[in-house]
PDB file of C-alpha atoms and ligand atoms in Angstrom:
ATOM      1  CA  MET K   1      53.190  68.250  71.620  1.00  0.00           C
ATOM      2  CA  ASP K   2      55.203  71.235  70.481  1.00  0.00           C
ATOM      3  CA  GLN K   3      54.410  74.879  71.171  1.00  0.00           C
ATOM      4  CA  PHE K   4      55.678  78.288  70.157  1.00  0.00           C
ATOM      5  CA  THR K   5      54.854  81.933  70.838  1.00  0.00           C
ATOM      6  CA  VAL K   6      53.594  84.446  68.299  1.00  0.00           C
ATOM      7  CA  LYS K   7      53.995  88.129  69.136  1.00  0.00           C
ATOM      8  CA  THR K   8      51.339  90.195  67.401  1.00  0.00           C
ATOM      9  CA  HIS K   9      51.661  93.903  66.688  1.00  0.00           C
ATOM     10  CA  SER K  10      48.181  95.274  66.044  1.00  0.00           C
ATOM     11  CA  ARG K  11      44.533  94.649  66.857  1.00  0.00           C
ATOM     12  CA  SER K  12      43.940  92.541  63.728  1.00  0.00           C
ATOM     13  CA  GLU K  13      46.729  90.782  61.943  1.00  0.00           C
ATOM     14  CA  MET K  14      47.444  87.608  59.961  1.00  0.00           C
ATOM     15  CA  ILE K  15      50.923  86.216  60.532  1.00  0.00           C
ATOM     16  CA  ASP K  16      52.418  83.441  58.396  1.00  0.00           C
ATOM     17  CA  ILE K  17      53.479  80.675  60.824  1.00  0.00           C
ATOM     18  CA  THR K  18      54.243  77.987  58.225  1.00  0.00           C
ATOM     19  CA  GLU K  19      57.998  78.159  58.840  1.00  0.00           C
ATOM     20  CA  GLU K  20      57.623  77.735  62.634  1.00  0.00           C
ATOM     21  CA  ILE K  21      55.418  74.700  62.038  1.00  0.00           C
ATOM     22  CA  MET K  22      57.969  73.255  59.598  1.00  0.00           C
ATOM     23  CA  PHE K  23      60.674  73.683  62.269  1.00  0.00           C
ATOM     24  CA  ALA K  24      58.430  71.856  64.756  1.00  0.00           C
ATOM     25  CA  LEU K  25      57.872  69.091  62.181  1.00  0.00           C
ATOM     26  CA  LYS K  26      61.640  68.637  61.789  1.00  0.00           C
ATOM     27  CA  ARG K  27      62.023  68.467  65.581  1.00  0.00           C
ATOM     28  CA  SER K  28      59.303  65.798  65.775  1.00  0.00           C
ATOM     29  CA  GLY K  29      61.011  63.469  63.318  1.00  0.00           C
ATOM     30  CA  VAL K  30      57.631  62.510  61.792  1.00  0.00           C
ATOM     31  CA  LYS K  31      57.911  61.736  58.078  1.00  0.00           C
ATOM     32  CA  ASN K  32      54.335  60.802  57.125  1.00  0.00           C
ATOM     33  CA  GLY K  33      51.095  61.497  58.966  1.00  0.00           C
ATOM     34  CA  ALA K  34      49.100  64.483  60.079  1.00  0.00           C
ATOM     35  CA  CYS K  35      49.862  67.824  61.677  1.00  0.00           C
ATOM     36  CA  TYR K  36      47.344  69.339  64.050  1.00  0.00           C
ATOM     37  CA  VAL K  37      47.655  73.065  64.682  1.00  0.00           C
ATOM     38  CA  PHE K  38      45.681  74.448  67.631  1.00  0.00           C
ATOM     39  CA  VAL K  39      45.335  78.015  68.914  1.00  0.00           C
ATOM     40  CA  PRO K  40      44.291  78.063  72.618  1.00  0.00           C
ATOM     41  CA  HIS K  41      42.674  81.504  72.534  1.00  0.00           C
ATOM     42  CA  THR K  42      39.117  82.843  72.224  1.00  0.00           C
ATOM     43  CA  THR K  43      40.011  85.981  70.250  1.00  0.00           C
ATOM     44  CA  ALA K  44      42.560  84.491  67.829  1.00  0.00           C
ATOM     45  CA  ALA K  45      42.379  81.756  65.225  1.00  0.00           C
ATOM     46  CA  VAL K  46      44.293  79.815  62.593  1.00  0.00           C
ATOM     47  CA  THR K  47      43.552  79.581  58.880  1.00  0.00           C
ATOM     48  CA  ILE K  48      45.156  78.516  55.607  1.00  0.00           C
ATOM     49  CA  ASN K  49      45.173  80.940  52.702  1.00  0.00           C
ATOM     50  CA  GLU K  50      47.312  82.630  50.037  1.00  0.00           C
ATOM     51  CA  ASN K  51      50.834  83.718  50.945  1.00  0.00           C
ATOM     52  CA  ALA K  52      51.962  85.005  47.542  1.00  0.00           C
ATOM     53  CA  ASP K  53      50.130  88.328  47.500  1.00  0.00           C
ATOM     54  CA  PRO K  54      50.286  90.192  50.837  1.00  0.00           C
ATOM     55  CA  ASP K  55      47.106  92.012  49.813  1.00  0.00           C
ATOM     56  CA  VAL K  56      45.087  88.813  50.304  1.00  0.00           C
ATOM     57  CA  PRO K  57      45.381  88.774  54.120  1.00  0.00           C
ATOM     58  CA  LYS K  58      44.829  92.555  54.122  1.00  0.00           C
ATOM     59  CA  ASP K  59      41.624  92.134  52.084  1.00  0.00           C
ATOM     60  CA  ILE K  60      40.446  89.345  54.388  1.00  0.00           C
ATOM     61  CA  LEU K  61      40.909  91.534  57.458  1.00  0.00           C
ATOM     62  CA  THR K  62      39.297  94.579  55.801  1.00  0.00           C
ATOM     63  CA  GLU K  63      36.219  92.644  54.708  1.00  0.00           C
ATOM     64  CA  LEU K  64      35.970  90.864  58.072  1.00  0.00           C
ATOM     65  CA  ASP K  65      35.672  94.280  59.729  1.00  0.00           C
ATOM     66  CA  LYS K  66      32.639  94.987  57.527  1.00  0.00           C
ATOM     67  CA  ILE K  67      30.989  91.662  58.388  1.00  0.00           C
ATOM     68  CA  VAL K  68      31.803  91.937  62.110  1.00  0.00           C
ATOM     69  CA  PRO K  69      32.190  95.636  62.959  1.00  0.00           C
ATOM     70  CA  LEU K  70      34.234  96.602  65.995  1.00  0.00           C
ATOM     71  CA  ASP K  71      31.456  98.855  67.368  1.00  0.00           C
ATOM     72  CA  GLY K  72      28.456  96.566  66.940  1.00  0.00           C
ATOM     73  CA  ALA K  73      25.685  96.449  69.555  1.00  0.00           C
ATOM     74  CA  TYR K  74      27.348  93.709  71.559  1.00  0.00           C
ATOM     75  CA  ARG K  75      26.452  92.656  75.116  1.00  0.00           C
ATOM     76  CA  HIS K  76      29.837  91.201  76.181  1.00  0.00           C
ATOM     77  CA  ILE K  77      31.153  93.628  78.810  1.00  0.00           C
ATOM     78  CA  GLU K  78      34.832  93.085  77.962  1.00  0.00           C
ATOM     79  CA  GLY K  79      34.274  95.008  74.720  1.00  0.00           C
ATOM     80  CA  ASN K  80      35.947  92.535  72.389  1.00  0.00           C
ATOM     81  CA  SER K  81      32.953  90.653  70.995  1.00  0.00           C
ATOM     82  CA  ALA K  82      34.007  91.321  67.416  1.00  0.00           C
ATOM     83  CA  ALA K  83      37.241  89.440  68.111  1.00  0.00           C
ATOM     84  CA  HIS K  84      35.356  86.504  69.673  1.00  0.00           C
ATOM     85  CA  ILE K  85      33.032  86.292  66.655  1.00  0.00           C
ATOM     86  CA  LYS K  86      35.894  86.459  64.142  1.00  0.00           C
ATOM     87  CA  ALA K  87      37.775  83.749  66.058  1.00  0.00           C
ATOM     88  CA  SER K  88      34.763  81.454  65.827  1.00  0.00           C
ATOM     89  CA  LEU K  89      34.300  82.171  62.120  1.00  0.00           C
ATOM     90  CA  PHE K  90      37.885  81.077  61.403  1.00  0.00           C
ATOM     91  CA  GLY K  91      38.200  78.359  64.038  1.00  0.00           C
ATOM     92  CA  SER K  92      40.913  77.364  66.470  1.00  0.00           C
ATOM     93  CA  SER K  93      42.486  74.473  64.566  1.00  0.00           C
ATOM     94  CA  GLU K  94      43.724  73.240  61.220  1.00  0.00           C
ATOM     95  CA  VAL K  95      44.913  69.833  60.021  1.00  0.00           C
ATOM     96  CA  VAL K  96      47.704  69.596  57.457  1.00  0.00           C
ATOM     97  CA  LEU K  97      48.940  66.333  55.934  1.00  0.00           C
ATOM     98  CA  VAL K  98      52.620  65.414  56.291  1.00  0.00           C
ATOM     99  CA  GLU K  99      54.367  63.532  53.500  1.00  0.00           C
ATOM    100  CA  GLY K 100      58.073  62.814  53.157  1.00  0.00           C
ATOM    101  CA  GLY K 101      58.893  65.024  56.159  1.00  0.00           C
ATOM    102  CA  SER K 102      57.159  68.065  54.634  1.00  0.00           C
ATOM    103  CA  LEU K 103      53.822  69.769  55.110  1.00  0.00           C
ATOM    104  CA  VAL K 104      51.456  69.111  52.202  1.00  0.00           C
ATOM    105  CA  LEU K 105      50.322  72.585  51.160  1.00  0.00           C
ATOM    106  CA  GLY K 106      49.300  74.018  47.818  1.00  0.00           C
ATOM    107  CA  PRO K 107      51.887  76.201  46.055  1.00  0.00           C
ATOM    108  CA  TRP K 108      50.226  79.412  47.238  1.00  0.00           C
ATOM    109  CA  GLN K 109      49.109  78.235  50.656  1.00  0.00           C
ATOM    110  CA  SER K 110      50.460  79.251  54.050  1.00  0.00           C
ATOM    111  CA  ILE K 111      49.251  78.660  57.580  1.00  0.00           C
ATOM    112  CA  PHE K 112      48.304  81.979  59.175  1.00  0.00           C
ATOM    113  CA  PHE K 113      47.915  82.854  62.838  1.00  0.00           C
ATOM    114  CA  CYS K 114      44.959  85.261  62.992  1.00  0.00           C
ATOM    115  CA  GLU K 115      45.045  87.910  65.703  1.00  0.00           C
ATOM    116  CA  PHE K 116      41.739  89.682  66.340  1.00  0.00           C
ATOM    117  CA  ASP K 117      42.389  91.356  69.711  1.00  0.00           C
ATOM    118  CA  GLY K 118      46.040  92.289  69.783  1.00  0.00           C
ATOM    119  CA  PRO K 119      48.716  93.193  70.236  1.00  0.00           C
ATOM    120  CA  ARG K 120      49.548  90.265  72.521  1.00  0.00           C
ATOM    121  CA  ALA K 121      51.886  87.322  72.969  1.00  0.00           C
ATOM    122  CA  ARG K 122      49.999  84.229  71.796  1.00  0.00           C
ATOM    123  CA  SER K 123      50.577  80.498  71.815  1.00  0.00           C
ATOM    124  CA  VAL K 124      50.340  77.994  69.004  1.00  0.00           C
ATOM    125  CA  MET K 125      50.282  74.270  69.796  1.00  0.00           C
ATOM    126  CA  VAL K 126      51.282  71.652  67.246  1.00  0.00           C
ATOM    127  CA  ARG K 127      51.074  67.862  67.331  1.00  0.00           C
ATOM    128  CA  PHE K 128      52.335  65.505  64.652  1.00  0.00           C
ATOM    129  CA  VAL K 129      50.716  62.099  64.439  1.00  0.00           C
ATOM    130  CA  PRO K 130      52.667  59.538  62.372  1.00  0.00           C
ATOM    131  CA  ASP K 131      50.961  56.996  60.119  1.00  0.00           C
ATOM    132  CA  VAL K 132      50.516  53.612  61.764  1.00  0.00           C
ATOM    133  CA  LEU K 133      51.801  50.846  59.509  1.00  0.00           C
TER     134      LEU K 133
HETATM  135 ZN1   ZN S 201      36.008  88.891  75.682  1.00  0.00          ZN
END
């Protein structure tokens, strides 16, 4: 398993981590198989979406705040229920195929770390599983 840290800078943020995962793939030596990306946090998540227009992640975060408002009538005493709910909506893992030593992503796709209760230092875990011949 490989692991790296993501430093976030605001309460809600989507950070493109595709390059870090590609570096981890190169370190692994896996040419064909699957890449598992896992975020071991309850108020952060991982998702795949458009990287070309920076307004896309901004729109996602803006609309998420409308669906899951920060000041809802939550019971959780820590005061970060909105972040927990957003993390569950997005999920803590993604699977990306690996072919020819590269991640198989669409031309506009990136893998985003999603911070919902920052700023913090976060971890991302990655495992590459090679095809069995
Ligand atoms: Zn909490």
